[in-house]
């Protein structure tokens, strides 16, 4: 399922790419919700490659400190663990210090591009591994140990950046075409 890869690319487990792979608040997260406070991302806030700011929930600053292990920092990645494994986004600088609910957290890699890793975690290669780790469940779910053992194929950092630039440009074209079709449909 992995197929051929260039000889100079590395194959490593995610736990050797990221300084830490962990999970957000999982035990009764709703008891920490407040009307205003620190944003806490949930799976519905994670789209492929982007954070959706609609329908955010908030936790108190004290609760955020209580769950400091799941505090997010710019460059960290969050991945949906149930329903649509592989749906991953990078935390932007304006969400520095927020928290998350039941998301897999992949800390910003030390030597590799977090944007490349985000694209990779949404690839067929990674999604296949997620589905193997879901144990045949009707609703796919994977946990931290499954995530830590994912095989990651890594080109050099310069190649990672070139791949990300190519994919970002291609997606921008697709997004523009999609928007044009949606406008045409609305006019019809």
Short mmCIF file of N, CA and C in Angstrom, two decimals:
data_model
loop_
_atom_site.label_atom_id
_atom_site.label_comp_id
_atom_site.label_asym_id
_atom_site.label_seq_id
_atom_site.Cartn_x
_atom_site.Cartn_y
_atom_site.Cartn_z
N UNK A 1 0.81 -1.21 0.00
CA UNK A 1 0.00 0.00 0.00
C UNK A 1 0.84 1.26 0.00
N UNK A 2 2.08 1.16 0.44
CA UNK A 2 2.95 2.34 0.46
C UNK A 2 3.51 2.63 -0.92
N UNK A 3 3.78 1.59 -1.69
CA UNK A 3 4.29 1.79 -3.04
C UNK A 3 5.76 2.17 -3.02
N UNK A 4 6.25 2.55 -4.20
CA UNK A 4 7.65 2.93 -4.33
C UNK A 4 7.87 4.36 -3.86
N UNK A 5 8.97 4.57 -3.18
CA UNK A 5 9.36 5.91 -2.77
C UNK A 5 10.82 6.13 -3.19
N UNK A 6 11.21 7.37 -3.44
CA UNK A 6 12.62 7.62 -3.79
C UNK A 6 13.56 7.12 -2.69
N UNK A 7 14.71 6.61 -3.11
CA UNK A 7 15.66 5.98 -2.18
C UNK A 7 16.15 6.93 -1.10
N UNK A 8 16.23 8.24 -1.40
CA UNK A 8 16.77 9.18 -0.42
C UNK A 8 15.71 9.68 0.57
N UNK A 9 14.45 9.30 0.41
CA UNK A 9 13.41 9.68 1.37
C UNK A 9 13.50 8.74 2.57
N UNK A 10 13.18 9.29 3.73
CA UNK A 10 13.19 8.49 4.96
C UNK A 10 11.79 7.97 5.26
N UNK A 11 11.72 6.83 5.91
CA UNK A 11 10.47 6.31 6.44
C UNK A 11 10.65 6.22 7.95
N UNK A 12 9.84 7.00 8.67
CA UNK A 12 9.92 7.01 10.13
C UNK A 12 8.51 6.94 10.71
N UNK A 13 8.42 6.53 11.92
CA UNK A 13 7.14 6.54 12.64
C UNK A 13 6.88 7.97 13.11
N UNK A 14 5.60 8.32 13.21
CA UNK A 14 5.22 9.67 13.62
C UNK A 14 5.84 10.03 14.96
N UNK A 15 5.96 9.07 15.87
CA UNK A 15 6.54 9.34 17.19
C UNK A 15 8.00 9.74 17.10
N UNK A 16 8.66 9.50 15.96
CA UNK A 16 10.04 9.91 15.76
C UNK A 16 10.15 11.18 14.92
N UNK A 17 9.02 11.68 14.47
CA UNK A 17 8.97 12.91 13.68
C UNK A 17 8.55 14.08 14.56
N UNK A 18 7.62 13.83 15.46
CA UNK A 18 7.08 14.85 16.36
C UNK A 18 7.64 14.65 17.76
N UNK A 19 7.91 15.76 18.48
CA UNK A 19 8.39 15.60 19.86
C UNK A 19 7.36 14.96 20.79
N UNK A 20 6.06 15.06 20.42
CA UNK A 20 5.02 14.48 21.27
C UNK A 20 3.76 14.27 20.44
N UNK A 21 3.10 13.16 20.67
CA UNK A 21 1.78 12.89 20.11
C UNK A 21 0.89 12.59 21.31
N UNK A 22 -0.17 13.36 21.46
CA UNK A 22 -1.04 13.21 22.62
C UNK A 22 -2.48 13.45 22.20
N UNK A 23 -3.36 13.61 23.16
CA UNK A 23 -4.79 13.80 22.86
C UNK A 23 -5.31 14.97 23.70
N UNK A 24 -6.35 15.62 23.18
CA UNK A 24 -6.99 16.71 23.91
C UNK A 24 -7.82 16.20 25.07
N UNK A 25 -8.60 17.08 25.66
CA UNK A 25 -9.44 16.76 26.82
C UNK A 25 -10.46 15.70 26.39
N UNK A 26 -10.51 14.58 27.12
CA UNK A 26 -11.43 13.50 26.74
C UNK A 26 -12.44 13.15 27.84
N UNK A 27 -12.12 13.37 29.09
CA UNK A 27 -13.02 12.98 30.18
C UNK A 27 -13.93 14.15 30.52
N UNK A 28 -15.21 13.99 30.22
CA UNK A 28 -16.24 14.99 30.50
C UNK A 28 -15.80 16.41 30.14
N UNK A 29 -15.45 16.68 28.90
CA UNK A 29 -14.98 18.02 28.55
C UNK A 29 -16.03 19.10 28.76
N UNK A 30 -17.31 18.74 28.62
CA UNK A 30 -18.37 19.75 28.75
C UNK A 30 -18.41 20.39 30.13
N UNK A 31 -17.89 19.72 31.14
CA UNK A 31 -17.92 20.31 32.48
C UNK A 31 -16.96 21.50 32.59
N UNK A 32 -16.08 21.67 31.60
CA UNK A 32 -15.14 22.79 31.61
C UNK A 32 -15.60 23.95 30.73
N UNK A 33 -16.72 23.78 30.02
CA UNK A 33 -17.20 24.81 29.10
C UNK A 33 -17.69 26.04 29.85
N UNK A 34 -17.37 27.19 29.30
CA UNK A 34 -17.86 28.47 29.80
C UNK A 34 -18.32 29.30 28.59
N UNK A 35 -19.04 30.39 28.86
CA UNK A 35 -19.55 31.23 27.76
C UNK A 35 -18.44 31.98 27.04
N UNK A 36 -17.44 32.42 27.79
CA UNK A 36 -16.30 33.13 27.21
C UNK A 36 -15.04 32.63 27.89
N UNK A 37 -13.96 32.63 27.16
CA UNK A 37 -12.71 32.17 27.75
C UNK A 37 -11.73 31.76 26.66
N UNK A 38 -11.06 30.66 26.88
CA UNK A 38 -10.05 30.16 25.96
C UNK A 38 -10.73 29.24 24.94
N UNK A 39 -10.53 29.48 23.63
CA UNK A 39 -11.14 28.60 22.64
C UNK A 39 -10.66 27.15 22.81
N UNK A 40 -11.60 26.23 22.61
CA UNK A 40 -11.28 24.79 22.64
C UNK A 40 -11.82 24.18 21.35
N UNK A 41 -10.91 23.71 20.52
CA UNK A 41 -11.27 23.14 19.23
C UNK A 41 -11.85 21.74 19.40
N UNK A 42 -12.84 21.43 18.58
CA UNK A 42 -13.42 20.09 18.52
C UNK A 42 -13.29 19.59 17.09
N UNK A 43 -13.69 18.36 16.84
CA UNK A 43 -13.53 17.79 15.50
C UNK A 43 -14.27 18.61 14.44
N UNK A 44 -15.41 19.20 14.79
CA UNK A 44 -16.14 19.98 13.80
C UNK A 44 -15.41 21.28 13.43
N UNK A 45 -14.38 21.65 14.19
CA UNK A 45 -13.58 22.84 13.88
C UNK A 45 -12.39 22.52 12.99
N UNK A 46 -12.18 21.24 12.68
CA UNK A 46 -11.02 20.85 11.89
C UNK A 46 -11.48 20.40 10.51
N UNK A 47 -11.02 21.12 9.51
CA UNK A 47 -11.25 20.78 8.10
C UNK A 47 -9.89 20.40 7.52
N UNK A 48 -9.88 19.71 6.38
CA UNK A 48 -8.58 19.38 5.81
C UNK A 48 -7.72 20.63 5.57
N UNK A 49 -6.65 20.77 6.34
CA UNK A 49 -5.72 21.87 6.18
C UNK A 49 -6.14 23.19 6.78
N UNK A 50 -7.29 23.25 7.46
CA UNK A 50 -7.77 24.54 7.97
C UNK A 50 -8.54 24.37 9.28
N UNK A 51 -8.55 25.45 10.05
CA UNK A 51 -9.34 25.51 11.27
C UNK A 51 -10.58 26.34 10.98
N UNK A 52 -11.74 25.80 11.32
CA UNK A 52 -13.02 26.48 11.16
C UNK A 52 -13.38 27.10 12.51
N UNK A 53 -13.55 28.40 12.55
CA UNK A 53 -13.78 29.10 13.81
C UNK A 53 -15.26 29.15 14.21
N UNK A 54 -16.14 28.57 13.40
CA UNK A 54 -17.56 28.56 13.75
C UNK A 54 -17.82 27.50 14.82
N UNK A 55 -18.82 27.75 15.65
CA UNK A 55 -19.25 26.80 16.69
C UNK A 55 -18.14 26.43 17.67
N UNK A 56 -17.30 27.40 17.97
CA UNK A 56 -16.26 27.15 18.98
C UNK A 56 -16.90 27.00 20.36
N UNK A 57 -16.27 26.22 21.19
CA UNK A 57 -16.61 26.20 22.61
C UNK A 57 -15.43 26.83 23.34
N UNK A 58 -15.65 27.19 24.58
CA UNK A 58 -14.61 27.85 25.37
C UNK A 58 -14.46 27.14 26.71
N UNK A 59 -13.25 27.16 27.23
CA UNK A 59 -12.97 26.68 28.58
C UNK A 59 -12.41 27.85 29.38
N UNK A 60 -12.54 27.78 30.68
CA UNK A 60 -12.02 28.86 31.52
C UNK A 60 -10.49 28.84 31.50
N UNK A 61 -9.86 29.98 31.78
CA UNK A 61 -8.40 29.98 31.87
C UNK A 61 -7.87 28.96 32.89
N UNK A 62 -8.58 28.79 34.01
CA UNK A 62 -8.16 27.80 35.01
C UNK A 62 -8.23 26.38 34.44
N UNK A 63 -9.29 26.07 33.70
CA UNK A 63 -9.42 24.76 33.08
C UNK A 63 -8.34 24.56 32.02
N UNK A 64 -8.01 25.62 31.31
CA UNK A 64 -6.96 25.54 30.30
C UNK A 64 -5.62 25.19 30.96
N UNK A 65 -5.36 25.77 32.12
CA UNK A 65 -4.13 25.45 32.85
C UNK A 65 -4.18 24.03 33.43
N UNK A 66 -5.36 23.63 33.90
CA UNK A 66 -5.53 22.28 34.43
C UNK A 66 -5.21 21.24 33.35
N UNK A 67 -5.55 21.57 32.10
CA UNK A 67 -5.30 20.67 30.97
C UNK A 67 -4.18 21.22 30.09
N UNK A 68 -3.11 21.61 30.73
CA UNK A 68 -1.97 22.22 30.02
C UNK A 68 -1.35 21.25 29.01
N UNK A 69 -1.46 19.95 29.24
CA UNK A 69 -0.87 18.98 28.29
C UNK A 69 -1.52 19.06 26.91
N UNK A 70 -2.73 19.58 26.84
CA UNK A 70 -3.40 19.66 25.54
C UNK A 70 -3.50 21.10 25.02
N UNK A 71 -2.76 22.01 25.66
CA UNK A 71 -2.68 23.37 25.12
C UNK A 71 -1.99 23.31 23.77
N UNK A 72 -2.49 24.10 22.84
CA UNK A 72 -1.96 24.08 21.48
C UNK A 72 -1.07 25.30 21.22
N UNK A 73 -0.08 25.09 20.37
CA UNK A 73 0.86 26.16 20.01
C UNK A 73 0.93 26.26 18.50
N UNK A 74 1.28 27.44 18.01
CA UNK A 74 1.39 27.66 16.57
C UNK A 74 2.33 26.60 15.97
N UNK A 75 1.87 25.97 14.90
CA UNK A 75 2.67 24.94 14.24
C UNK A 75 2.34 23.53 14.68
N UNK A 76 1.63 23.37 15.81
CA UNK A 76 1.14 22.04 16.19
C UNK A 76 0.08 21.62 15.18
N UNK A 77 -0.16 20.33 15.10
CA UNK A 77 -1.21 19.81 14.23
C UNK A 77 -2.28 19.16 15.09
N UNK A 78 -3.51 19.28 14.65
CA UNK A 78 -4.62 18.57 15.30
C UNK A 78 -5.28 17.69 14.25
N UNK A 79 -5.60 16.46 14.65
CA UNK A 79 -6.20 15.50 13.72
C UNK A 79 -7.47 14.94 14.35
N UNK A 80 -8.49 14.81 13.54
CA UNK A 80 -9.75 14.22 13.97
C UNK A 80 -9.50 12.74 14.24
N UNK A 81 -9.97 12.25 15.38
CA UNK A 81 -9.72 10.85 15.73
C UNK A 81 -10.91 9.94 15.46
N UNK A 82 -12.11 10.51 15.30
CA UNK A 82 -13.30 9.69 15.05
C UNK A 82 -14.06 10.22 13.84
N UNK A 83 -14.58 9.31 13.04
CA UNK A 83 -15.41 9.70 11.92
C UNK A 83 -14.64 9.87 10.63
N UNK A 84 -13.74 10.85 10.57
CA UNK A 84 -12.98 11.14 9.36
C UNK A 84 -11.49 11.19 9.67
N UNK A 85 -10.91 10.06 10.05
CA UNK A 85 -9.48 10.07 10.34
C UNK A 85 -8.68 10.60 9.15
N UNK A 86 -7.67 11.37 9.46
CA UNK A 86 -6.85 11.98 8.43
C UNK A 86 -7.16 13.45 8.24
N UNK A 87 -8.30 13.90 8.75
CA UNK A 87 -8.64 15.31 8.66
C UNK A 87 -7.75 16.04 9.65
N UNK A 88 -6.80 16.80 9.12
CA UNK A 88 -5.75 17.41 9.94
C UNK A 88 -5.57 18.87 9.56
N UNK A 89 -5.23 19.70 10.53
CA UNK A 89 -4.94 21.12 10.29
C UNK A 89 -3.80 21.56 11.18
N UNK A 90 -3.13 22.63 10.75
CA UNK A 90 -2.04 23.23 11.51
C UNK A 90 -2.61 24.39 12.33
N UNK A 91 -2.18 24.50 13.57
CA UNK A 91 -2.64 25.59 14.44
C UNK A 91 -1.97 26.89 14.00
N UNK A 92 -2.77 27.92 13.68
CA UNK A 92 -2.20 29.20 13.27
C UNK A 92 -1.76 30.02 14.49
N UNK A 93 -0.92 31.03 14.28
CA UNK A 93 -0.43 31.84 15.40
C UNK A 93 -1.53 32.50 16.23
N UNK A 94 -2.66 32.86 15.61
CA UNK A 94 -3.71 33.54 16.38
C UNK A 94 -4.46 32.60 17.34
N UNK A 95 -4.20 31.30 17.27
CA UNK A 95 -4.80 30.36 18.23
C UNK A 95 -3.79 29.84 19.25
N UNK A 96 -2.64 30.47 19.32
CA UNK A 96 -1.62 30.11 20.31
C UNK A 96 -2.23 30.04 21.71
N UNK A 97 -2.05 28.91 22.39
CA UNK A 97 -2.53 28.75 23.76
C UNK A 97 -3.94 28.23 23.89
N UNK A 98 -4.64 28.00 22.78
CA UNK A 98 -5.99 27.44 22.89
C UNK A 98 -5.89 25.97 23.30
N UNK A 99 -7.02 25.31 23.47
CA UNK A 99 -7.03 23.92 23.88
C UNK A 99 -7.86 23.13 22.88
N UNK A 100 -8.03 21.83 23.13
CA UNK A 100 -8.85 21.04 22.22
C UNK A 100 -9.51 19.89 22.96
N UNK A 101 -10.59 19.42 22.34
CA UNK A 101 -11.41 18.35 22.89
C UNK A 101 -11.28 17.12 22.00
N UNK A 102 -10.77 16.03 22.54
CA UNK A 102 -10.72 14.73 21.87
C UNK A 102 -10.14 14.77 20.46
N UNK A 103 -9.13 15.58 20.25
CA UNK A 103 -8.39 15.59 18.99
C UNK A 103 -7.01 15.02 19.24
N UNK A 104 -6.44 14.38 18.24
CA UNK A 104 -5.05 13.92 18.34
C UNK A 104 -4.18 15.16 18.12
N UNK A 105 -3.24 15.37 19.01
CA UNK A 105 -2.32 16.51 18.91
C UNK A 105 -0.96 15.98 18.50
N UNK A 106 -0.44 16.54 17.42
CA UNK A 106 0.89 16.21 16.95
C UNK A 106 1.70 17.49 17.09
N UNK A 107 2.62 17.49 18.03
CA UNK A 107 3.42 18.70 18.26
C UNK A 107 4.27 19.03 17.04
N UNK A 108 4.51 20.31 16.85
CA UNK A 108 5.27 20.80 15.70
C UNK A 108 6.57 20.03 15.57
N UNK A 109 6.82 19.47 14.39
CA UNK A 109 8.06 18.70 14.19
C UNK A 109 9.29 19.61 14.31
N UNK A 110 10.36 19.06 14.83
CA UNK A 110 11.59 19.83 15.00
C UNK A 110 12.31 20.04 13.67
N UNK A 111 12.38 19.00 12.83
CA UNK A 111 13.20 19.06 11.62
C UNK A 111 12.39 19.09 10.33
N UNK A 112 11.09 18.95 10.41
CA UNK A 112 10.29 18.80 9.21
C UNK A 112 9.20 19.87 9.15
N UNK A 113 8.62 19.99 7.96
CA UNK A 113 7.57 20.98 7.72
C UNK A 113 6.24 20.51 8.29
N UNK A 114 5.64 21.31 9.15
CA UNK A 114 4.33 20.95 9.69
C UNK A 114 3.27 20.96 8.59
N UNK A 115 3.41 21.82 7.57
CA UNK A 115 2.46 21.85 6.45
C UNK A 115 2.57 20.55 5.63
N UNK A 116 3.79 20.06 5.43
CA UNK A 116 3.97 18.79 4.72
C UNK A 116 3.31 17.67 5.52
N UNK A 117 3.54 17.66 6.82
CA UNK A 117 2.97 16.63 7.67
C UNK A 117 1.44 16.69 7.63
N UNK A 118 0.90 17.89 7.59
CA UNK A 118 -0.56 18.06 7.51
C UNK A 118 -1.08 17.43 6.21
N UNK A 119 -0.45 17.75 5.09
CA UNK A 119 -0.86 17.16 3.82
C UNK A 119 -0.69 15.64 3.87
N UNK A 120 0.41 15.18 4.44
CA UNK A 120 0.68 13.75 4.48
C UNK A 120 -0.38 13.01 5.30
N UNK A 121 -0.77 13.55 6.45
CA UNK A 121 -1.74 12.88 7.32
C UNK A 121 -3.12 12.77 6.67
N UNK A 122 -3.38 13.60 5.66
CA UNK A 122 -4.62 13.50 4.91
C UNK A 122 -4.50 12.65 3.65
N UNK A 123 -3.32 12.12 3.40
CA UNK A 123 -3.08 11.34 2.18
C UNK A 123 -3.68 9.94 2.29
N UNK A 124 -3.82 9.30 1.13
CA UNK A 124 -4.33 7.92 1.11
C UNK A 124 -3.45 6.99 1.94
N UNK A 125 -2.13 7.23 1.94
CA UNK A 125 -1.21 6.38 2.70
C UNK A 125 -1.55 6.42 4.19
N UNK A 126 -1.73 7.63 4.71
CA UNK A 126 -2.01 7.76 6.14
C UNK A 126 -3.42 7.28 6.47
N UNK A 127 -4.40 7.65 5.64
CA UNK A 127 -5.78 7.24 5.91
C UNK A 127 -5.90 5.71 5.90
N UNK A 128 -5.17 5.05 5.02
CA UNK A 128 -5.16 3.58 5.01
C UNK A 128 -4.65 3.05 6.36
N UNK A 129 -3.60 3.67 6.87
CA UNK A 129 -3.07 3.23 8.17
C UNK A 129 -4.07 3.51 9.29
N UNK A 130 -4.76 4.66 9.23
CA UNK A 130 -5.77 4.97 10.23
C UNK A 130 -6.86 3.90 10.21
N UNK A 131 -7.32 3.54 9.01
CA UNK A 131 -8.41 2.57 8.91
C UNK A 131 -7.97 1.20 9.39
N UNK A 132 -6.70 0.84 9.19
CA UNK A 132 -6.20 -0.43 9.72
C UNK A 132 -6.21 -0.41 11.24
N UNK A 133 -5.96 0.76 11.83
CA UNK A 133 -5.94 0.88 13.28
C UNK A 133 -7.31 1.02 13.91
N UNK A 134 -8.36 1.17 13.07
CA UNK A 134 -9.70 1.35 13.63
C UNK A 134 -10.39 0.03 13.94
N UNK A 135 -9.73 -1.07 13.62
CA UNK A 135 -10.23 -2.39 14.01
C UNK A 135 -11.54 -2.78 13.36
N UNK A 136 -11.84 -2.26 12.17
CA UNK A 136 -13.06 -2.65 11.48
C UNK A 136 -14.32 -2.04 12.07
N UNK A 137 -14.18 -1.03 12.89
CA UNK A 137 -15.36 -0.40 13.49
C UNK A 137 -16.18 0.29 12.40
N UNK A 138 -17.49 0.42 12.65
CA UNK A 138 -18.37 1.09 11.69
C UNK A 138 -17.96 2.55 11.56
N UNK A 139 -17.79 3.23 12.67
CA UNK A 139 -17.27 4.60 12.63
C UNK A 139 -15.79 4.52 12.94
N UNK A 140 -14.98 4.90 11.96
CA UNK A 140 -13.55 4.78 12.14
C UNK A 140 -13.09 5.64 13.31
N UNK A 141 -12.20 5.07 14.11
CA UNK A 141 -11.62 5.77 15.24
C UNK A 141 -10.19 5.28 15.40
N UNK A 142 -9.29 6.19 15.67
CA UNK A 142 -7.95 5.77 16.00
C UNK A 142 -7.50 6.53 17.23
N UNK A 143 -6.57 5.95 17.95
CA UNK A 143 -6.13 6.54 19.21
C UNK A 143 -4.69 7.01 19.09
N UNK A 144 -4.14 7.50 20.19
CA UNK A 144 -2.79 8.05 20.21
C UNK A 144 -1.76 6.99 19.82
N UNK A 145 -1.91 5.77 20.32
CA UNK A 145 -0.90 4.75 20.00
C UNK A 145 -0.92 4.42 18.51
N UNK A 146 -2.10 4.40 17.89
CA UNK A 146 -2.18 4.20 16.44
C UNK A 146 -1.49 5.35 15.73
N UNK A 147 -1.78 6.57 16.17
CA UNK A 147 -1.16 7.75 15.55
C UNK A 147 0.36 7.72 15.69
N UNK A 148 0.84 7.38 16.86
CA UNK A 148 2.29 7.37 17.09
C UNK A 148 3.01 6.39 16.18
N UNK A 149 2.35 5.30 15.82
CA UNK A 149 2.99 4.27 15.01
C UNK A 149 2.79 4.45 13.50
N UNK A 150 2.12 5.53 13.09
CA UNK A 150 1.95 5.76 11.65
C UNK A 150 3.31 5.87 10.98
N UNK A 151 3.42 5.25 9.82
CA UNK A 151 4.64 5.38 9.02
C UNK A 151 4.55 6.67 8.22
N UNK A 152 5.58 7.49 8.32
CA UNK A 152 5.63 8.77 7.62
C UNK A 152 6.79 8.71 6.63
N UNK A 153 6.52 9.09 5.40
CA UNK A 153 7.54 9.12 4.35
C UNK A 153 8.01 10.56 4.22
N UNK A 154 9.30 10.80 4.45
CA UNK A 154 9.82 12.16 4.52
C UNK A 154 10.93 12.43 3.51
N UNK A 155 10.65 13.30 2.54
CA UNK A 155 11.74 13.79 1.69
C UNK A 155 12.55 14.83 2.46
N UNK A 156 13.56 15.40 1.83
CA UNK A 156 14.33 16.46 2.48
C UNK A 156 13.41 17.66 2.75
N UNK A 157 13.83 18.55 3.63
CA UNK A 157 13.03 19.71 3.98
C UNK A 157 12.76 20.58 2.75
N UNK A 158 13.75 20.76 1.89
CA UNK A 158 13.52 21.57 0.68
C UNK A 158 12.48 20.90 -0.23
N UNK A 159 12.52 19.58 -0.35
CA UNK A 159 11.51 18.88 -1.14
C UNK A 159 10.14 18.97 -0.49
N UNK A 160 10.10 18.89 0.85
CA UNK A 160 8.82 19.04 1.55
C UNK A 160 8.20 20.39 1.22
N UNK A 161 9.02 21.43 1.28
CA UNK A 161 8.51 22.78 1.00
C UNK A 161 8.03 22.91 -0.44
N UNK A 162 8.76 22.31 -1.38
CA UNK A 162 8.35 22.35 -2.78
C UNK A 162 7.03 21.60 -2.98
N UNK A 163 6.88 20.46 -2.35
CA UNK A 163 5.64 19.68 -2.45
C UNK A 163 4.48 20.47 -1.87
N UNK A 164 4.69 21.09 -0.71
CA UNK A 164 3.63 21.90 -0.08
C UNK A 164 3.23 23.06 -0.99
N UNK A 165 4.22 23.75 -1.58
CA UNK A 165 3.91 24.87 -2.48
C UNK A 165 3.09 24.38 -3.68
N UNK A 166 3.46 23.23 -4.24
CA UNK A 166 2.73 22.68 -5.38
C UNK A 166 1.29 22.32 -4.97
N UNK A 167 1.13 21.63 -3.84
CA UNK A 167 -0.21 21.22 -3.40
C UNK A 167 -1.07 22.43 -3.04
N UNK A 168 -0.49 23.42 -2.38
CA UNK A 168 -1.24 24.64 -2.04
C UNK A 168 -1.73 25.35 -3.30
N UNK A 169 -0.85 25.44 -4.32
CA UNK A 169 -1.23 26.10 -5.57
C UNK A 169 -2.33 25.32 -6.28
N UNK A 170 -2.20 24.00 -6.32
CA UNK A 170 -3.22 23.16 -6.97
C UNK A 170 -4.56 23.29 -6.24
N UNK A 171 -4.54 23.29 -4.92
CA UNK A 171 -5.78 23.42 -4.16
C UNK A 171 -6.41 24.80 -4.35
N UNK A 172 -5.58 25.84 -4.47
CA UNK A 172 -6.12 27.18 -4.73
C UNK A 172 -6.87 27.19 -6.06
N UNK A 173 -6.32 26.51 -7.06
CA UNK A 173 -7.01 26.42 -8.37
C UNK A 173 -8.32 25.66 -8.23
N UNK A 174 -8.31 24.54 -7.53
CA UNK A 174 -9.54 23.77 -7.33
C UNK A 174 -10.57 24.59 -6.57
N UNK A 175 -10.13 25.31 -5.54
CA UNK A 175 -11.06 26.14 -4.76
C UNK A 175 -11.67 27.23 -5.63
N UNK A 176 -10.86 27.84 -6.50
CA UNK A 176 -11.38 28.88 -7.41
C UNK A 176 -12.39 28.29 -8.38
N UNK A 177 -12.10 27.11 -8.92
CA UNK A 177 -13.05 26.45 -9.83
C UNK A 177 -14.34 26.08 -9.11
N UNK A 178 -14.22 25.58 -7.90
CA UNK A 178 -15.40 25.23 -7.11
C UNK A 178 -16.25 26.45 -6.85
N UNK A 179 -15.63 27.56 -6.48
CA UNK A 179 -16.36 28.80 -6.23
C UNK A 179 -17.07 29.28 -7.49
N UNK A 180 -16.41 29.16 -8.65
CA UNK A 180 -17.03 29.57 -9.91
C UNK A 180 -18.24 28.70 -10.23
N UNK A 181 -18.13 27.40 -10.03
CA UNK A 181 -19.26 26.50 -10.27
C UNK A 181 -20.41 26.81 -9.33
N UNK A 182 -20.10 27.06 -8.06
CA UNK A 182 -21.15 27.39 -7.09
C UNK A 182 -21.86 28.69 -7.46
N UNK A 183 -21.10 29.69 -7.95
CA UNK A 183 -21.73 30.95 -8.39
C UNK A 183 -22.63 30.70 -9.59
N UNK A 184 -22.17 29.87 -10.53
CA UNK A 184 -22.97 29.56 -11.71
C UNK A 184 -24.25 28.83 -11.33
N UNK A 185 -24.14 27.87 -10.40
CA UNK A 185 -25.31 27.15 -9.94
C UNK A 185 -26.29 28.08 -9.25
N UNK A 186 -25.80 29.02 -8.46
CA UNK A 186 -26.68 29.98 -7.78
C UNK A 186 -27.42 30.85 -8.79
N UNK A 187 -26.75 31.22 -9.89
CA UNK A 187 -27.41 32.02 -10.91
C UNK A 187 -28.47 31.23 -11.67
N UNK A 188 -28.23 29.93 -11.83
CA UNK A 188 -29.22 29.09 -12.53
C UNK A 188 -30.47 28.94 -11.67
#
